[in-house]
XYZ file of C-alpha atoms in Angstrom:
182
model
C 13.558 0.396 0.463
C 10.938 0.887 3.162
C 11.057 3.841 5.512
C 11.284 3.999 9.276
C 8.225 3.506 11.410
C 6.972 7.012 10.670
C 3.800 7.992 8.865
C 5.355 7.245 5.459
C 6.344 3.630 6.127
C 4.526 0.806 4.368
C 4.010 -2.221 6.623
C 5.375 -5.450 5.216
C 6.182 -8.934 6.504
C 9.927 -8.182 6.252
C 11.838 -6.113 8.804
C 15.347 -4.753 9.029
C 16.411 -5.143 12.671
C 19.588 -3.382 13.804
C 21.073 -3.465 17.311
C 23.442 -0.753 18.583
C 25.717 -3.489 19.988
C 26.254 -7.155 19.079
C 23.238 -9.130 20.227
C 22.914 -12.801 21.127
C 20.857 -14.307 18.304
C 18.806 -16.355 20.795
C 17.715 -13.121 22.510
C 16.603 -11.650 19.189
C 14.797 -14.846 18.149
C 12.938 -14.914 21.487
C 12.032 -11.211 21.227
C 10.698 -11.560 17.669
C 8.901 -14.847 18.396
C 6.885 -13.127 21.122
C 4.868 -11.478 18.322
C 4.270 -14.560 16.162
C 6.164 -17.233 14.280
C 9.055 -15.745 12.309
C 9.431 -17.239 8.847
C 13.147 -16.439 8.820
C 15.752 -14.459 10.749
C 18.892 -13.837 8.713
C 22.071 -12.248 10.088
C 23.606 -9.638 7.781
C 27.361 -8.954 7.339
C 27.068 -5.798 9.472
C 27.367 -6.759 13.173
C 24.031 -6.623 14.995
C 22.008 -6.365 11.763
C 19.339 -8.875 10.740
C 16.500 -9.316 8.306
C 13.424 -10.903 9.868
C 10.336 -12.034 7.986
C 7.012 -13.154 9.413
C 4.232 -15.317 7.996
C 1.601 -12.921 9.382
C 1.623 -9.218 8.529
C 0.117 -8.399 11.948
C 3.059 -10.088 13.711
C 5.586 -8.033 11.734
C 3.736 -4.786 12.465
C 3.500 -5.573 16.203
C 7.183 -6.572 16.391
C 8.304 -3.411 14.588
C 6.157 -1.130 16.741
C 7.139 -2.750 20.051
C 10.840 -3.419 19.388
C 11.762 -0.170 17.591
C 13.620 1.920 20.174
C 13.505 -0.860 22.781
C 16.532 -2.247 24.588
C 17.495 -5.936 24.299
C 20.367 -7.074 26.536
C 21.492 -3.447 26.751
C 21.505 -2.944 22.974
C 19.180 -0.348 21.451
C 17.075 -1.848 18.653
C 15.943 -0.128 15.451
C 13.343 -1.695 13.162
C 12.109 -0.637 9.762
C 9.905 -2.293 7.183
C 11.563 -3.604 4.030
C 10.046 -3.814 0.573
C 9.051 -7.469 0.290
C 6.536 -7.567 -2.524
C 4.156 -7.643 0.432
C 1.128 -6.553 -1.578
C 1.373 -9.893 -3.376
C 2.181 -12.090 -0.386
C -0.990 -13.683 0.870
C -2.955 -12.356 -2.114
C -5.133 -14.661 -4.210
C -6.829 -14.091 -7.555
C -10.267 -15.724 -7.619
C -11.660 -16.281 -11.129
C -15.113 -17.426 -12.233
C -17.030 -15.798 -9.378
C -20.759 -15.467 -10.104
C -21.609 -11.820 -10.847
C -24.434 -12.109 -8.295
C -21.985 -12.893 -5.453
C -21.103 -10.082 -3.051
C -17.556 -9.634 -1.734
C -18.934 -10.304 1.768
C -19.920 -13.815 0.610
C -16.505 -14.355 -0.976
C -14.802 -13.207 2.246
C -17.018 -15.522 4.286
C -15.966 -18.552 2.218
C -12.258 -17.689 2.405
C -12.456 -16.958 6.146
C -12.775 -20.736 6.599
C -9.002 -20.803 5.908
C -7.963 -17.855 8.100
C -8.355 -14.128 8.711
C -9.133 -12.241 5.504
C -7.713 -8.712 5.234
C -9.964 -7.700 2.343
C -11.735 -8.719 -0.851
C -11.507 -6.362 -3.819
C -12.891 -6.336 -7.329
C -16.206 -7.358 -8.780
C -17.701 -9.470 -11.501
C -15.905 -12.713 -12.306
C -12.546 -11.658 -10.772
C -12.042 -10.975 -7.056
C -8.789 -10.406 -5.199
C -8.637 -11.888 -1.687
C -5.889 -10.780 0.735
C -4.945 -12.716 3.867
C -2.906 -11.417 6.809
C -1.045 -14.741 7.059
C 0.526 -16.267 3.943
C 0.005 -19.777 5.361
C -3.769 -19.161 5.327
C -3.535 -18.045 1.697
C -1.741 -21.297 0.829
C -4.537 -23.249 2.543
C -7.165 -21.272 0.606
C -5.723 -22.419 -2.736
C -7.600 -25.662 -1.966
C -10.922 -23.793 -2.349
C -10.543 -23.997 -6.146
C -13.602 -25.804 -7.489
C -15.827 -24.668 -4.606
C -19.110 -23.227 -5.837
C -20.428 -19.751 -5.080
C -24.002 -19.226 -6.347
C -23.726 -22.530 -8.238
C -20.605 -21.506 -10.140
C -17.188 -23.137 -9.485
C -14.371 -20.721 -8.663
C -10.691 -20.972 -9.619
C -8.147 -19.794 -7.053
C -4.583 -18.761 -7.965
C -1.876 -16.970 -6.033
C -1.500 -13.421 -7.337
C 2.082 -14.290 -8.351
C 0.878 -17.176 -10.531
C -1.978 -15.107 -11.937
C 0.466 -12.340 -12.897
C 2.778 -14.905 -14.496
C -0.133 -16.378 -16.467
C -0.909 -12.870 -17.706
C 2.724 -12.439 -18.785
C 3.719 -10.498 -15.687
C 6.795 -12.494 -14.669
C 8.096 -15.961 -13.971
C 6.314 -18.611 -11.967
C 7.160 -17.856 -8.374
C 5.749 -19.173 -5.123
C 3.040 -17.213 -3.357
C 5.438 -15.830 -0.757
C 8.349 -14.893 -2.974
C 9.290 -11.238 -3.278
C 8.364 -9.678 -6.577
C 8.402 -6.297 -8.221
C 5.692 -7.023 -10.785
C 2.337 -5.360 -10.066
C -0.703 -7.627 -10.088
C -1.980 -8.151 -13.589
C 0.799 -6.042 -15.045
């Protein structure tokens, strides 16, 4: 699993949220929503324990940093990041990119759909990462768009890995343990 919020933790869109005393779910929902739209908030069998996932990585990071150690309705809150296959969430494989295109140009095109975290790779294959998985879904529509006169093909990293024999067909946001391209 993920660590605490120390130097060794790996930010993800999924958080484990534990309260020292039973907490009204509405209070928790309001507290988490202050940082961005939660994708899901799931109560766990242990009293006061929840799993919360966000669409936007930045929302999850802000919620974890601000709520960890805070007090909600008198209950002390602990947050830690969970392994969520987060490297693949919001990640797109872009095939058929003109070799003459720079990653800055690729990022500029994809920014029309939302904030781009980074663009990696070179040659015909680039990997575009979004902070928000909803923006990555929107960017799938850029398939067929031309860069330097060459049409590109956009796939979620999960689908690209599946096509390469790296696992079953799973939606862009589903957790996965398969590394990209492996």
